[in-house]
Amino acid sequence: MTDSSVTLNRTGARRLQSGHPWIYRQNLKEPLPVSPGVVLIKDDRGKDLGVGLFSPKSRIPVRVLSTDVVPIDDTFFIERFRRAKEYRDS
């Protein structure tokens, strides 16, 4: 997994749990990671909510990849592409 994490405030956690794929800066608690990369997403009580891509310079700094805590590796993306193709083919 990843060593970096971000913590959401209550509004951010509610948005994520309702299915929104983006985390806005105002929904994050400090401190934030300084480097871009994969982050573990947590609520303000420390519960794991998923994983996402973090970009420190973006107005939308976290893009949710999964609401499960899963490794983000080649297998993750291959499976995502396979499911997308299967969906389009149906």
Short mmCIF file of N, CA and C in Angstrom, two decimals:
data_model
loop_
_atom_site.label_atom_id
_atom_site.label_comp_id
_atom_site.label_asym_id
_atom_site.label_seq_id
_atom_site.Cartn_x
_atom_site.Cartn_y
_atom_site.Cartn_z
N MET A 1 0.85 -1.19 0.00
CA MET A 1 0.00 0.00 0.00
C MET A 1 0.89 1.23 0.00
N THR A 2 0.40 2.31 0.52
CA THR A 2 1.10 3.58 0.48
C THR A 2 1.39 4.08 1.88
N ASP A 3 2.44 4.88 2.01
CA ASP A 3 2.77 5.48 3.30
C ASP A 3 2.03 6.80 3.50
N SER A 4 1.55 7.41 2.44
CA SER A 4 0.88 8.71 2.52
C SER A 4 -0.61 8.53 2.75
N SER A 5 -1.18 9.49 3.48
CA SER A 5 -2.62 9.46 3.69
C SER A 5 -3.16 10.88 3.76
N VAL A 6 -4.46 11.01 3.52
CA VAL A 6 -5.16 12.27 3.70
C VAL A 6 -6.35 11.99 4.60
N THR A 7 -6.72 12.99 5.39
CA THR A 7 -7.86 12.88 6.29
C THR A 7 -8.95 13.83 5.84
N LEU A 8 -10.15 13.31 5.71
CA LEU A 8 -11.29 14.11 5.29
C LEU A 8 -12.02 14.68 6.49
N ASN A 9 -12.59 15.87 6.31
CA ASN A 9 -13.50 16.37 7.33
C ASN A 9 -14.84 15.65 7.14
N ARG A 10 -15.81 15.93 7.97
CA ARG A 10 -17.09 15.21 7.91
C ARG A 10 -17.81 15.40 6.57
N THR A 11 -17.74 16.62 6.04
CA THR A 11 -18.39 16.89 4.75
C THR A 11 -17.75 16.05 3.65
N GLY A 12 -16.42 16.02 3.63
CA GLY A 12 -15.71 15.23 2.63
C GLY A 12 -16.01 13.75 2.75
N ALA A 13 -16.07 13.24 3.98
CA ALA A 13 -16.38 11.83 4.19
C ALA A 13 -17.79 11.50 3.71
N ARG A 14 -18.74 12.38 3.98
CA ARG A 14 -20.12 12.15 3.52
C ARG A 14 -20.19 12.14 1.99
N ARG A 15 -19.48 13.08 1.36
CA ARG A 15 -19.48 13.14 -0.11
C ARG A 15 -18.89 11.86 -0.69
N LEU A 16 -17.77 11.41 -0.13
CA LEU A 16 -17.13 10.19 -0.62
C LEU A 16 -18.06 8.99 -0.44
N GLN A 17 -18.67 8.88 0.71
CA GLN A 17 -19.54 7.74 0.99
C GLN A 17 -20.81 7.77 0.16
N SER A 18 -21.18 8.94 -0.35
CA SER A 18 -22.36 9.01 -1.23
C SER A 18 -21.99 8.76 -2.70
N GLY A 19 -20.70 8.52 -2.96
CA GLY A 19 -20.28 8.13 -4.30
C GLY A 19 -19.55 9.18 -5.11
N HIS A 20 -19.26 10.35 -4.52
CA HIS A 20 -18.57 11.39 -5.28
C HIS A 20 -17.09 11.01 -5.47
N PRO A 21 -16.56 11.08 -6.70
CA PRO A 21 -15.20 10.61 -6.96
C PRO A 21 -14.09 11.64 -6.75
N TRP A 22 -14.45 12.88 -6.39
CA TRP A 22 -13.43 13.91 -6.20
C TRP A 22 -13.45 14.41 -4.75
N ILE A 23 -12.27 14.73 -4.24
CA ILE A 23 -12.16 15.33 -2.91
C ILE A 23 -11.58 16.73 -3.10
N TYR A 24 -12.35 17.74 -2.70
CA TYR A 24 -11.91 19.12 -2.83
C TYR A 24 -11.02 19.51 -1.65
N ARG A 25 -10.16 20.50 -1.88
CA ARG A 25 -9.21 20.96 -0.87
C ARG A 25 -9.90 21.32 0.45
N GLN A 26 -11.06 21.98 0.37
CA GLN A 26 -11.74 22.40 1.59
C GLN A 26 -12.29 21.22 2.40
N ASN A 27 -12.29 20.02 1.82
CA ASN A 27 -12.74 18.83 2.53
C ASN A 27 -11.61 18.03 3.15
N LEU A 28 -10.38 18.56 3.07
CA LEU A 28 -9.21 17.88 3.63
C LEU A 28 -8.74 18.58 4.90
N LYS A 29 -8.27 17.76 5.84
CA LYS A 29 -7.66 18.31 7.05
C LYS A 29 -6.14 18.32 6.86
N GLU A 30 -5.48 19.26 7.49
CA GLU A 30 -4.03 19.33 7.46
C GLU A 30 -3.46 18.30 8.42
N PRO A 31 -2.24 17.86 8.28
CA PRO A 31 -1.29 18.18 7.20
C PRO A 31 -1.57 17.33 5.97
N LEU A 32 -1.16 17.87 4.83
CA LEU A 32 -1.30 17.16 3.56
C LEU A 32 0.05 16.66 3.09
N PRO A 33 0.07 15.58 2.31
CA PRO A 33 1.33 15.13 1.71
C PRO A 33 1.91 16.24 0.83
N VAL A 34 3.22 16.27 0.66
CA VAL A 34 3.85 17.27 -0.19
C VAL A 34 4.07 16.76 -1.60
N SER A 35 4.12 15.46 -1.76
CA SER A 35 4.39 14.87 -3.08
C SER A 35 3.13 14.25 -3.67
N PRO A 36 3.00 14.31 -5.00
CA PRO A 36 1.88 13.63 -5.65
C PRO A 36 2.05 12.11 -5.56
N GLY A 37 0.93 11.42 -5.64
CA GLY A 37 0.99 9.95 -5.64
C GLY A 37 -0.26 9.34 -5.06
N VAL A 38 -0.20 8.05 -4.82
CA VAL A 38 -1.32 7.29 -4.27
C VAL A 38 -1.39 7.55 -2.77
N VAL A 39 -2.62 7.82 -2.27
CA VAL A 39 -2.82 8.07 -0.84
C VAL A 39 -3.94 7.19 -0.31
N LEU A 40 -3.85 6.88 0.97
CA LEU A 40 -4.91 6.24 1.71
C LEU A 40 -5.85 7.36 2.16
N ILE A 41 -7.15 7.18 2.00
CA ILE A 41 -8.14 8.19 2.38
C ILE A 41 -8.78 7.74 3.69
N LYS A 42 -8.77 8.65 4.70
CA LYS A 42 -9.31 8.33 6.03
C LYS A 42 -10.35 9.36 6.43
N ASP A 43 -11.25 8.96 7.34
CA ASP A 43 -12.17 9.94 7.90
C ASP A 43 -11.53 10.57 9.14
N ASP A 44 -12.22 11.50 9.77
CA ASP A 44 -11.63 12.22 10.90
C ASP A 44 -11.48 11.37 12.16
N ARG A 45 -11.99 10.14 12.13
CA ARG A 45 -11.80 9.21 13.25
C ARG A 45 -10.70 8.18 12.96
N GLY A 46 -10.11 8.28 11.76
CA GLY A 46 -9.03 7.38 11.39
C GLY A 46 -9.46 6.15 10.62
N LYS A 47 -10.75 6.04 10.30
CA LYS A 47 -11.26 4.88 9.55
C LYS A 47 -10.85 5.01 8.08
N ASP A 48 -10.34 3.91 7.51
CA ASP A 48 -9.97 3.88 6.10
C ASP A 48 -11.22 3.92 5.22
N LEU A 49 -11.22 4.85 4.24
CA LEU A 49 -12.36 5.01 3.35
C LEU A 49 -12.05 4.62 1.91
N GLY A 50 -10.77 4.46 1.58
CA GLY A 50 -10.42 4.10 0.22
C GLY A 50 -9.02 4.57 -0.15
N VAL A 51 -8.75 4.60 -1.44
CA VAL A 51 -7.47 5.06 -1.96
C VAL A 51 -7.71 6.00 -3.13
N GLY A 52 -6.78 6.91 -3.33
CA GLY A 52 -6.92 7.87 -4.41
C GLY A 52 -5.59 8.39 -4.88
N LEU A 53 -5.64 9.20 -5.92
CA LEU A 53 -4.45 9.88 -6.43
C LEU A 53 -4.44 11.29 -5.88
N PHE A 54 -3.31 11.70 -5.32
CA PHE A 54 -3.16 13.01 -4.71
C PHE A 54 -2.27 13.90 -5.56
N SER A 55 -2.71 15.14 -5.75
CA SER A 55 -1.93 16.15 -6.46
C SER A 55 -1.94 17.42 -5.61
N PRO A 56 -0.80 17.80 -5.03
CA PRO A 56 -0.78 18.93 -4.10
C PRO A 56 -1.11 20.28 -4.72
N LYS A 57 -1.00 20.43 -6.02
CA LYS A 57 -1.23 21.73 -6.65
C LYS A 57 -2.63 21.89 -7.24
N SER A 58 -3.41 20.84 -7.22
CA SER A 58 -4.73 20.86 -7.85
C SER A 58 -5.80 21.42 -6.91
N ARG A 59 -6.82 22.05 -7.50
CA ARG A 59 -7.98 22.48 -6.71
C ARG A 59 -8.84 21.28 -6.32
N ILE A 60 -8.65 20.17 -7.04
CA ILE A 60 -9.27 18.89 -6.68
C ILE A 60 -8.09 17.95 -6.38
N PRO A 61 -7.54 18.02 -5.16
CA PRO A 61 -6.29 17.32 -4.88
C PRO A 61 -6.37 15.80 -4.79
N VAL A 62 -7.58 15.24 -4.58
CA VAL A 62 -7.68 13.78 -4.50
C VAL A 62 -8.75 13.30 -5.47
N ARG A 63 -8.36 12.36 -6.31
CA ARG A 63 -9.27 11.68 -7.22
C ARG A 63 -9.37 10.24 -6.71
N VAL A 64 -10.57 9.85 -6.33
CA VAL A 64 -10.78 8.54 -5.72
C VAL A 64 -10.63 7.44 -6.77
N LEU A 65 -9.80 6.46 -6.46
CA LEU A 65 -9.64 5.29 -7.33
C LEU A 65 -10.51 4.13 -6.87
N SER A 66 -10.65 3.97 -5.55
CA SER A 66 -11.43 2.87 -5.01
C SER A 66 -11.89 3.23 -3.60
N THR A 67 -13.10 2.80 -3.26
CA THR A 67 -13.56 2.97 -1.89
C THR A 67 -13.22 1.74 -1.05
N ASP A 68 -12.45 0.86 -1.61
CA ASP A 68 -11.85 -0.26 -0.88
C ASP A 68 -10.37 0.05 -0.76
N VAL A 69 -9.76 -0.46 0.28
CA VAL A 69 -8.31 -0.29 0.43
C VAL A 69 -7.65 -1.45 -0.30
N VAL A 70 -7.23 -1.15 -1.53
CA VAL A 70 -6.65 -2.16 -2.41
C VAL A 70 -5.31 -1.63 -2.94
N PRO A 71 -4.40 -2.52 -3.31
CA PRO A 71 -3.16 -2.06 -3.91
C PRO A 71 -3.42 -1.43 -5.28
N ILE A 72 -2.79 -0.31 -5.54
CA ILE A 72 -2.90 0.34 -6.85
C ILE A 72 -1.66 -0.05 -7.63
N ASP A 73 -1.84 -1.06 -8.46
CA ASP A 73 -0.73 -1.62 -9.23
C ASP A 73 -1.22 -1.97 -10.63
N ASP A 74 -0.40 -2.65 -11.39
CA ASP A 74 -0.77 -3.03 -12.75
C ASP A 74 -2.07 -3.84 -12.77
N THR A 75 -2.21 -4.76 -11.84
CA THR A 75 -3.40 -5.61 -11.79
C THR A 75 -4.66 -4.77 -11.60
N PHE A 76 -4.59 -3.75 -10.76
CA PHE A 76 -5.72 -2.86 -10.53
C PHE A 76 -6.18 -2.24 -11.84
N PHE A 77 -5.24 -1.67 -12.59
CA PHE A 77 -5.61 -0.98 -13.84
C PHE A 77 -6.02 -1.96 -14.94
N ILE A 78 -5.37 -3.10 -15.03
CA ILE A 78 -5.75 -4.10 -16.03
C ILE A 78 -7.19 -4.54 -15.79
N GLU A 79 -7.56 -4.78 -14.54
CA GLU A 79 -8.93 -5.18 -14.22
C GLU A 79 -9.92 -4.06 -14.54
N ARG A 80 -9.56 -2.82 -14.23
CA ARG A 80 -10.44 -1.69 -14.55
C ARG A 80 -10.66 -1.58 -16.06
N PHE A 81 -9.60 -1.69 -16.83
CA PHE A 81 -9.72 -1.62 -18.29
C PHE A 81 -10.55 -2.79 -18.83
N ARG A 82 -10.35 -3.98 -18.28
CA ARG A 82 -11.10 -5.16 -18.71
C ARG A 82 -12.60 -4.94 -18.46
N ARG A 83 -12.95 -4.44 -17.26
CA ARG A 83 -14.37 -4.20 -16.93
C ARG A 83 -14.96 -3.11 -17.81
N ALA A 84 -14.18 -2.07 -18.10
CA ALA A 84 -14.68 -0.99 -18.96
C ALA A 84 -14.95 -1.50 -20.36
N LYS A 85 -14.04 -2.31 -20.89
CA LYS A 85 -14.24 -2.88 -22.23
C LYS A 85 -15.45 -3.80 -22.24
N GLU A 86 -15.57 -4.63 -21.21
CA GLU A 86 -16.70 -5.54 -21.12
C GLU A 86 -18.03 -4.75 -21.09
N TYR A 87 -18.04 -3.67 -20.36
CA TYR A 87 -19.23 -2.83 -20.27
C TYR A 87 -19.58 -2.23 -21.63
N ARG A 88 -18.56 -1.72 -22.33
CA ARG A 88 -18.79 -1.11 -23.64
C ARG A 88 -19.22 -2.12 -24.69
N ASP A 89 -18.72 -3.35 -24.56
CA ASP A 89 -19.07 -4.39 -25.51
C ASP A 89 -20.50 -4.93 -25.31
N SER A 90 -21.04 -4.73 -24.12
CA SER A 90 -22.39 -5.27 -23.86
C SER A 90 -23.50 -4.39 -24.39
#
